[in-house]
Amino acid sequence: MSVERLITDNIDVWTSTVKTKSASGRGSSKKIELYGIKKLRELILELAVRGKLVPQDPTDEPASVLLERIAEEKALLVKEKKIKKQKSLGKVNDNEALFELPKGWEWTRLSEITEIGPRNNDIADELEVSFVPMPMISKSYKGEHDSEVRIWRDIKKGYTHFRDGDIALAKITPCFENSKAAVFSNLKNGIGTGTTELHIARPIVETLNPLFILLYLKAPIFLKVGETKMTGSAGQKRVPKDFFAENPLPFAPLEEQNRIVAKVDELMSLCDQLEQQTETSIETHQTLVEVLLNTLTSSADAQELMQNWQRISKHFDALFTTEKSIDTLKQTILQLAVMGKLVPQNSKDEPAAKLLERIAEEKAQLIKDKKIKKQKGLPEITEDEKLFDLPSGWEWCRIVDLSLNSESGWSPKCLDTPRETGKWGVLKVSAVTWGVYNPNENKELPTTLEPREQIEVKVGDFLISRANTAELVAKAVIVPPNSPEKLMMSDKIIRFRFSEMLEVNYINLFNNSGFARDYYAEVAGGTSSSMKNVSRVQINNLVVALPPQEEQDKIVCKVNTFFNICDQLKARLKESQTTQLHLTDAIVEQAV
């Protein structure tokens, strides 16, 4: 089967197989990896270096003759002292061969056909040349790169030397695994130096196509073996020079090398088109989901809301087919819940105004009994802070109006390990970041320090992080029953205790809603998105749409029901994606 036929017959697989993953770490925004197209690109490289991408031409000069000519050229250059004689393992034996080669191909090594680790000699100190740091080397199959202009005197020592036409391979993790490799071109005056984390091979002019060699350095078969050969400690592992120079290399006739490079370029352009079309389709789908869900939150009344929902429900299976679309649905459910549009109002419910009065009375009594301190008052809620029209019986209030008291924790110098059973520990921010309380995220308090029992976490506590990424700052959890004892809050965690007349889970729902997230994004301090912070006063100042007590219970129950459905959708989606991934891998394995 031709490669073009392989692509077209499985076009749905290449374009529909995706992976959903975090950009960097658990809390980062999730992104979609076009796994099918990624595997198609890898397959093209694999077929190219195995001689399965273009047909062989019996009139081509065999690679064996080309290798003899390269050997003669190298010997002459050594004799003329233009290059140094280098050690090599010699011809590749049958035990080293990784697969069967097509007719006319030969196994060789980079050390046999190039100069390894060359130096640029006799260069004038004042000459302008190129400098290439690692970030300027791309991951593309073409080995593209950028460069900076420097003076030779400033960079001739302490860096890797190269010139136009040289082949470079990044040797350090993760650059090697990420396929950072290049064929240098358009260097200033044809000369350059750069990062020391490169292996360099310099071909003899017009004896091979360096881009063909580059395809092998970027092919999965080479990268997988290379990973097993890396040496050094974690984070500083490197591919040895001997592996770069001596690993068996499949070598095609020169004419076929040129045809392979041209065919790869053609097929990779097709992958670019598929990638663009797929990304556009995904973006269009997400935009459609957001537009349709926005009609729900902007519905004028219950009747219009039902009409808009019926329009969406007819296409439910087609709309909610990605993790992002399901997350958008969950956020819409939250918006509807805190706007009073998720469950019907009951005119017999006690109005939220009465509930606020009773909470105020409870706080006044606790202050009188000296059980809590009087809280500083905050300004009245302005009309600009009222983000939507409230249903009958609801009231606008601030967090401070609902909480009985709040306090922050303590961050002593702790051990780096979690506390042992029965010992005291201090919670890390990660214990309250992910929507579910995780008491295992803690550090042990040294025995030289006395615990502060007044900040021990108790069942029912509302714990909120005051410092985190922009996406996660002010996220909260509620400590569930049967949680372990002897855990204290750190100073990056604030505890709120609310009246038992409130459904505290409703407060958490509102705190997770888009309205609250927009507020925190506006008031949060910090110089970068990697660490934002909010104060206790800013949290107290959050404006909340408060339903009657009975309706709070109904809203929490309804949201939980809908979220369970969303989680089931995600589980089925994950199963479907896993099946697609296996199918894609199977097609690739069969093709190779």
XYZ file of C-alpha atoms in Angstrom:
592
model
C 0.000 0.000 0.000
C 1.336 3.468 -0.917
C 1.809 6.040 1.820
C -0.764 8.295 0.160
C -3.285 5.440 0.272
C -2.359 4.740 3.911
C -3.087 8.380 4.750
C -6.328 8.732 2.813
C -7.798 5.357 3.857
C -7.305 6.257 7.519
C -7.966 9.984 7.356
C -10.628 9.827 10.079
C -8.210 8.087 12.434
C -5.439 10.640 11.889
C -7.734 13.637 12.378
C -9.975 12.361 15.192
C -7.460 10.712 17.520
C -6.565 13.216 20.246
C -5.118 13.271 23.748
C -6.204 15.710 26.432
C -3.456 16.750 28.791
C -2.361 19.568 31.079
C 0.000 22.146 29.654
C 2.325 21.833 32.622
C 1.292 20.111 35.787
C -1.999 19.080 37.306
C -3.505 22.512 37.732
C -2.646 23.989 34.352
C -5.088 24.638 31.574
C -5.751 21.512 29.557
C -4.924 21.349 25.882
C -5.620 18.865 23.120
C -2.739 17.039 21.448
C -3.517 15.919 17.891
C -2.151 12.444 18.585
C -3.232 10.946 15.254
C -1.387 13.543 13.182
C 1.632 13.322 15.494
C 1.777 9.551 14.893
C 1.336 10.098 11.155
C 4.371 12.401 11.122
C 6.387 9.799 13.038
C 5.240 7.097 10.620
C 6.393 9.132 7.614
C 9.869 9.473 9.160
C 9.976 5.782 10.047
C 9.001 4.682 6.529
C 11.505 7.142 5.053
C 14.542 5.709 6.848
C 13.427 2.109 6.240
C 13.270 2.633 2.468
C 9.493 2.239 2.296
C 8.535 5.786 1.353
C 9.574 5.872 -2.312
C 10.240 2.985 -4.728
C 13.832 1.967 -5.411
C 15.319 2.690 -8.845
C 17.677 -0.073 -10.073
C 19.600 2.478 -12.145
C 20.663 4.390 -9.015
C 24.305 4.045 -8.019
C 24.280 1.595 -5.055
C 25.061 2.970 -1.617
C 28.033 0.591 -1.397
C 29.777 2.446 -4.251
C 28.959 5.802 -2.624
C 30.429 4.583 0.688
C 33.648 3.557 -1.074
C 33.928 7.004 -2.620
C 33.321 8.690 0.759
C 36.022 6.515 2.333
C 38.482 7.567 -0.373
C 37.588 11.233 0.065
C 38.051 11.003 3.854
C 41.374 9.249 3.485
C 42.600 11.978 1.137
C 41.486 14.728 3.540
C 43.304 12.968 6.388
C 46.418 12.673 4.254
C 46.227 16.383 3.420
C 45.744 17.075 7.151
C 42.432 18.861 6.519
C 40.670 16.569 8.975
C 41.928 14.318 11.733
C 41.799 10.552 11.471
C 39.042 9.297 13.751
C 38.451 5.937 15.360
C 35.433 3.963 14.155
C 33.861 0.596 14.857
C 34.010 -0.108 11.134
C 31.351 -1.883 9.113
C 28.011 -2.756 10.691
C 27.724 -6.502 11.238
C 24.546 -8.542 10.858
C 23.905 -8.630 14.610
C 23.768 -4.826 14.724
C 21.348 -4.390 11.828
C 17.993 -3.129 13.139
C 15.877 -4.192 10.144
C 16.185 -5.517 6.606
C 17.333 -2.927 4.096
C 16.005 -2.457 0.549
C 18.205 -3.430 -2.382
C 20.928 -0.856 -3.002
C 21.041 0.359 0.625
C 23.837 -0.279 3.117
C 24.320 -0.034 6.872
C 26.994 2.430 7.945
C 27.853 4.804 10.797
C 28.100 8.586 11.007
C 31.770 8.167 11.930
C 32.319 6.437 8.551
C 30.689 9.108 6.381
C 31.293 12.375 8.280
C 33.764 14.182 10.522
C 32.554 14.039 14.126
C 33.020 17.087 16.364
C 34.817 19.333 13.849
C 36.512 22.637 14.689
C 36.520 25.882 12.711
C 40.165 26.888 12.308
C 41.978 29.899 10.862
C 39.049 32.305 11.348
C 39.807 36.021 11.704
C 38.955 37.276 15.194
C 36.954 40.245 13.856
C 34.801 38.187 11.472
C 31.050 38.323 12.018
C 29.633 34.820 12.471
C 26.457 33.175 13.797
C 25.693 32.067 17.339
C 22.950 29.472 17.921
C 21.690 28.832 21.493
C 19.483 25.789 22.131
C 16.139 27.712 22.138
C 16.830 28.725 18.522
C 16.947 25.115 17.323
C 13.503 23.881 16.274
C 11.855 20.474 16.571
C 10.735 20.455 12.926
C 11.661 17.631 10.589
C 13.558 20.171 8.422
C 15.921 21.044 11.261
C 15.284 24.773 10.986
C 17.047 27.201 13.303
C 17.600 30.894 14.017
C 20.850 32.591 14.955
C 22.402 35.744 16.370
C 25.310 37.663 14.832
C 28.417 37.728 17.010
C 32.141 38.445 16.587
C 34.277 35.305 16.259
C 36.703 36.453 18.953
C 33.874 36.488 21.539
C 32.540 32.992 20.886
C 35.365 30.903 19.471
C 36.172 29.349 22.849
C 33.836 27.408 25.132
C 31.178 26.638 22.515
C 30.406 23.996 19.888
C 31.798 24.770 16.401
C 29.895 24.224 13.140
C 29.389 25.589 9.637
C 26.796 25.504 6.859
C 25.816 21.937 5.999
C 26.802 20.449 9.365
C 24.344 18.116 11.092
C 23.601 18.821 14.770
C 21.892 16.689 17.390
C 20.837 17.960 20.837
C 22.360 15.574 23.336
C 20.773 16.663 26.638
C 17.355 15.732 28.035
C 14.616 16.748 27.230
C 15.908 18.386 24.024
C 17.030 15.038 22.613
C 13.684 13.333 23.284
C 11.900 16.359 21.801
C 13.776 15.842 18.530
C 15.874 18.990 18.552
C 18.300 18.545 15.661
C 19.347 20.706 12.733
C 21.200 21.041 9.470
C 22.880 24.425 9.712
C 22.295 26.868 6.868
C 22.550 30.596 6.126
C 25.060 31.132 8.921
C 26.803 34.513 8.854
C 29.843 33.959 6.608
C 28.916 30.258 6.691
C 30.365 29.794 10.190
C 28.947 29.508 13.693
C 29.202 28.311 17.252
C 26.510 27.578 19.789
C 25.315 25.636 22.785
C 27.710 23.031 24.129
C 24.815 20.549 24.314
C 25.188 19.516 20.651
C 26.854 16.666 18.798
C 28.075 17.749 15.347
C 28.707 15.698 12.186
C 30.302 17.382 9.162
C 29.616 15.598 5.844
C 32.067 15.653 2.963
C 30.608 18.052 0.398
C 28.275 16.487 -2.211
C 28.627 12.935 -0.902
C 25.253 12.748 0.857
C 22.077 14.724 1.553
C 22.374 15.976 5.152
C 18.590 16.294 5.395
C 18.310 12.524 4.801
C 20.631 11.915 7.764
C 18.559 14.369 9.793
C 15.396 12.331 9.088
C 17.039 9.347 10.773
C 18.091 11.422 13.790
C 14.450 12.459 14.189
C 12.891 9.055 13.474
C 11.258 7.189 16.414
C 13.537 4.169 15.947
C 16.626 6.329 16.614
C 15.113 8.341 19.472
C 13.840 5.257 21.299
C 17.251 3.562 21.227
C 18.969 6.829 22.124
C 16.891 7.220 25.288
C 18.184 3.849 26.527
C 21.798 4.930 25.953
C 21.653 8.213 27.875
C 23.984 8.638 30.836
C 24.045 11.008 33.803
C 21.650 12.008 36.566
C 17.965 12.872 36.192
C 17.467 16.212 34.457
C 21.071 16.152 33.193
C 21.086 12.972 31.102
C 22.956 13.081 27.816
C 23.339 10.959 24.696
C 26.992 9.859 24.510
C 29.150 10.928 21.584
C 29.896 7.273 20.790
C 26.196 6.538 20.271
C 25.844 9.527 17.945
C 28.918 8.537 15.958
C 28.667 4.745 15.942
C 24.975 3.823 16.010
C 24.048 1.854 12.855
C 22.686 4.170 10.142
C 20.595 2.985 7.150
C 22.162 4.594 4.062
C 20.392 4.957 0.726
C 21.768 5.689 -2.749
C 22.290 9.454 -3.139
C 19.565 9.825 -5.765
C 17.100 8.024 -3.502
C 18.137 10.168 -0.550
C 17.080 13.226 -2.557
C 13.765 11.617 -3.574
C 13.042 10.634 0.046
C 13.723 14.168 1.331
C 11.396 15.607 -1.341
C 8.640 13.059 -0.570
C 8.885 13.714 3.188
C 8.541 17.434 2.497
C 5.439 16.781 0.390
C 3.799 14.505 2.977
C 4.647 16.766 5.921
C 2.949 19.632 4.067
C -0.126 17.415 3.835
C 0.113 16.813 7.606
C 0.267 20.590 8.111
C -2.972 20.955 6.152
C -4.678 18.182 8.130
C -3.465 19.739 11.373
C -4.789 23.177 10.429
C -8.164 21.770 9.360
C -8.459 19.704 12.547
C -7.527 22.621 14.803
C -10.025 24.849 12.994
C -12.721 22.198 13.376
C -12.002 21.832 17.119
C -12.037 25.615 17.639
C -15.268 25.983 15.654
C -16.893 23.185 17.648
C -15.900 24.795 20.960
C -17.152 28.207 19.804
C -20.500 26.659 18.861
C -20.753 25.006 22.292
C -19.995 28.287 24.063
C -22.476 30.282 21.955
C -25.276 27.795 22.547
C -24.590 27.505 26.286
C -24.489 31.293 26.582
C -28.111 31.340 25.423
C -28.977 29.466 28.626
C -27.379 31.936 31.019
C -28.810 34.895 29.090
C -32.368 33.510 29.003
C -34.876 36.121 30.163
C -37.191 33.705 31.948
C -37.874 30.029 32.640
C -39.841 29.577 29.410
C -37.021 30.943 27.242
C -34.505 28.862 29.189
C -36.493 25.690 28.470
C -36.731 26.563 24.766
C -32.985 27.147 24.542
C -32.259 23.925 26.414
C -34.484 21.906 24.081
C -32.523 23.293 21.147
C -29.261 22.128 22.726
C -30.533 18.756 23.969
C -31.446 17.684 20.423
C -27.740 17.787 19.544
C -26.318 16.792 22.920
C -24.300 13.809 21.631
C -22.739 15.898 18.850
C -21.937 18.919 21.020
C -20.309 17.413 24.096
C -17.621 15.279 22.489
C -14.500 16.858 24.010
C -13.282 17.328 27.566
C -13.235 21.094 27.066
C -16.852 21.165 25.909
C -17.905 19.116 28.955
C -15.971 21.472 31.249
C -17.787 24.384 29.591
C -21.093 22.628 30.258
C -20.156 22.219 33.943
C -19.294 25.899 34.212
C -22.627 26.795 32.595
C -24.440 24.600 35.115
C -22.661 26.525 37.881
C -23.660 29.858 36.347
C -27.298 28.805 36.062
C -27.233 27.495 39.642
C -25.969 30.695 41.255
C -28.245 32.841 39.079
C -31.300 30.985 40.364
C -32.109 29.397 36.990
C -31.381 25.763 37.778
C -34.244 24.973 40.155
C -37.655 26.693 40.438
C -38.304 29.155 43.253
C -40.886 28.344 45.926
C -42.789 31.375 47.196
C -43.299 29.585 50.526
C -39.552 29.482 51.270
C -38.309 31.912 53.900
C -36.628 34.804 51.984
C -32.866 35.086 52.107
C -33.271 38.488 53.800
C -34.688 36.748 56.872
C -31.816 34.244 56.803
C -29.289 37.108 56.776
C -31.044 38.682 59.766
C -30.841 35.441 61.739
C -27.131 35.007 60.864
C -26.495 38.587 62.022
C -28.246 37.831 65.308
C -26.189 34.667 65.747
C -22.950 36.590 65.190
C -24.008 39.335 67.612
C -24.640 36.763 70.311
C -21.292 35.059 69.730
C -19.545 38.424 69.955
C -21.434 39.211 73.156
C -20.383 35.844 74.569
C -16.795 36.651 73.503
C -16.607 33.490 71.391
C -15.708 35.419 68.255
C -14.313 38.864 67.582
C -16.323 41.604 65.926
C -15.490 41.784 62.241
C -14.710 44.997 60.439
C -17.610 46.146 58.313
C -17.297 46.472 54.546
C -18.984 49.024 52.274
C -22.526 48.448 51.099
C -22.930 46.584 47.821
C -23.129 49.004 44.908
C -25.359 48.596 41.878
C -22.281 47.930 39.733
C -21.447 44.909 41.901
C -24.855 43.344 41.295
C -24.023 41.327 38.215
C -27.517 40.087 37.324
C -31.143 40.349 38.407
C -31.915 38.133 41.374
C -34.934 35.832 41.560
C -37.630 36.595 44.096
C -36.514 35.731 47.641
C -32.774 36.038 46.908
C -30.394 38.686 48.299
C -26.984 40.108 47.501
C -24.471 39.893 50.374
C -20.749 39.590 51.007
C -18.823 36.589 52.342
C -18.220 38.561 55.542
C -21.997 38.743 56.074
C -22.180 34.942 56.035
C -19.079 33.898 57.971
C -18.885 33.743 61.747
C -15.123 34.175 61.735
C -11.994 33.621 59.635
C -8.301 33.084 60.342
C -5.097 32.194 58.567
C -2.552 29.510 59.413
C 1.140 29.204 60.229
C 4.139 28.176 58.158
C 7.008 27.051 60.375
C 10.101 25.347 58.967
C 8.879 21.756 58.543
C 10.386 18.470 57.480
C 10.225 17.792 53.748
C 8.274 14.564 54.230
C 4.588 13.997 55.180
C 3.961 13.551 58.900
C 4.008 10.125 60.474
C 0.768 8.773 61.977
C -0.066 10.460 65.282
C 2.328 13.361 64.758
C 1.490 16.964 63.923
C 1.708 18.301 60.396
C 1.119 21.483 58.403
C -1.061 21.387 55.290
C 0.382 22.428 51.947
C -1.661 24.589 49.551
C -2.100 21.509 47.341
C -4.285 20.021 50.105
C -7.034 22.527 49.257
C -6.411 23.189 45.553
C -8.212 20.499 43.609
C -11.803 20.771 44.824
C -11.477 17.830 47.249
C -9.689 18.045 50.608
C -6.457 16.018 50.526
C -4.979 15.705 54.054
C -2.052 13.655 52.705
C -0.579 16.859 51.275
C 1.277 17.969 54.394
C 4.703 18.328 55.975
C 5.644 17.062 59.425
C 6.117 19.579 62.220
C 9.538 19.128 63.883
C 9.423 17.881 67.465
C 11.341 21.012 68.471
C 8.251 23.132 67.755
C 5.015 23.176 69.712
C 1.828 22.761 67.630
C -0.705 25.587 67.516
C -3.857 23.679 68.322
C -6.100 26.690 67.678
C -5.412 26.421 63.928
C -5.963 22.646 63.751
C -8.281 21.802 60.867
C -11.742 20.618 61.931
C -14.597 18.867 60.126
C -16.767 21.383 58.278
C -14.020 24.009 57.891
C -14.129 26.007 54.673
C -10.468 26.204 53.600
C -9.397 28.557 50.827
C -5.957 29.127 49.296
C -4.817 32.740 49.346
C -1.758 32.109 47.134
C -1.635 30.001 43.976
C -1.585 30.272 40.190
C -3.995 32.740 38.578
C -6.264 29.837 37.661
C -6.307 28.300 41.146
C -5.948 31.136 43.641
C -8.895 31.323 46.090
C -10.043 27.800 45.271
C -11.625 26.160 48.320
C -12.569 22.827 49.894
C -14.821 21.763 52.756
C -13.271 19.398 55.276
C -15.405 16.224 55.243
C -16.332 13.967 58.183
C -13.759 11.455 59.466
C -10.830 13.622 58.355
C -7.558 13.008 60.235
C -6.633 15.138 63.227
C -3.425 17.002 64.145
C -3.172 18.918 60.867
C -2.727 22.689 60.914
C -3.286 25.275 58.209
C -0.280 26.937 56.588
C -0.226 30.720 56.280
C -1.268 30.365 52.633
C -4.609 28.857 53.739
C -7.484 30.817 55.255
C -10.253 29.137 57.239
C -13.829 30.408 57.177
C -16.506 29.112 59.506
C -20.084 29.714 58.417
C -23.369 29.586 60.253
C -24.969 26.143 60.312
C -28.065 27.839 58.898
C -26.182 27.984 55.577
C -25.535 25.186 53.089
C -21.769 25.694 52.955
C -21.532 23.682 49.716
C -23.583 26.405 48.027
C -20.966 28.985 49.093
C -18.322 26.756 47.514
C -20.361 26.507 44.307
C -20.547 30.287 44.075
C -16.836 30.565 44.851
C -16.147 28.308 41.828
C -18.524 30.160 39.506
C -17.371 32.447 36.717
C -18.610 35.462 38.675
C -16.282 34.715 41.594
C -13.365 33.729 39.348
C -13.648 37.025 37.457
C -13.647 38.912 40.766
C -10.515 37.143 42.033
C -8.755 37.681 38.695
C -9.418 41.412 39.062
C -8.290 41.835 42.676
C -5.469 39.270 42.929
C -1.974 40.656 43.424
C 1.365 39.254 42.341
C 3.813 39.924 39.540
C 3.255 36.750 37.527
C 0.545 34.204 36.728
C 2.663 31.512 38.397
C 1.904 32.989 41.826
C -1.074 35.228 42.548
C -2.414 36.105 45.982
C -5.582 37.436 47.573
C -6.064 38.822 51.057
C -8.616 37.821 53.660
C -10.269 41.223 53.211
C -10.611 40.627 49.459
C -12.205 37.221 50.061
C -14.543 38.754 52.649
C -15.495 41.355 50.057
C -16.713 38.788 47.478
C -20.329 39.537 46.560
C -22.562 36.438 46.702
C -26.047 35.842 45.310
C -27.765 34.178 48.284
C -30.885 31.998 47.841
C -33.335 31.019 50.614
C -32.028 28.248 52.851
C -34.325 25.566 51.386
C -33.344 26.495 47.830
C -29.632 26.269 48.667
C -30.090 22.566 49.440
C -32.002 21.985 46.201
C -29.358 23.796 44.119
C -26.478 21.783 45.586
C -28.361 18.526 45.004
C -29.212 19.448 41.391
C -25.645 20.566 40.597
C -24.271 17.309 42.014
C -26.684 15.343 39.824
C -25.661 17.220 36.679
C -21.953 17.058 37.540
C -22.217 13.292 37.954
C -23.655 13.106 34.444
C -20.784 15.257 33.150
C -18.255 12.996 34.870
C -19.887 9.960 33.245
C -19.629 11.702 29.867
C -15.926 12.318 30.518
C -15.377 8.678 31.490
C -17.013 7.448 28.280
C -15.043 9.997 26.278
C -11.811 8.789 27.852
C -12.667 5.177 26.987
C -13.389 6.201 23.397
C -10.134 8.159 23.173
C -8.170 5.215 24.547
C -9.700 2.950 21.892
C -8.769 5.483 19.203
C -5.206 5.680 20.521
C -4.841 1.893 20.379
C -6.270 1.843 16.837
C -3.844 4.545 15.708
C -0.866 2.734 17.221
C -1.989 -0.520 15.589
C -2.196 1.096 12.133
C 1.298 2.559 12.566
C 2.787 -0.750 13.739
C 1.200 -2.611 10.835
C 2.484 -0.063 8.322
C 6.064 -0.316 9.594
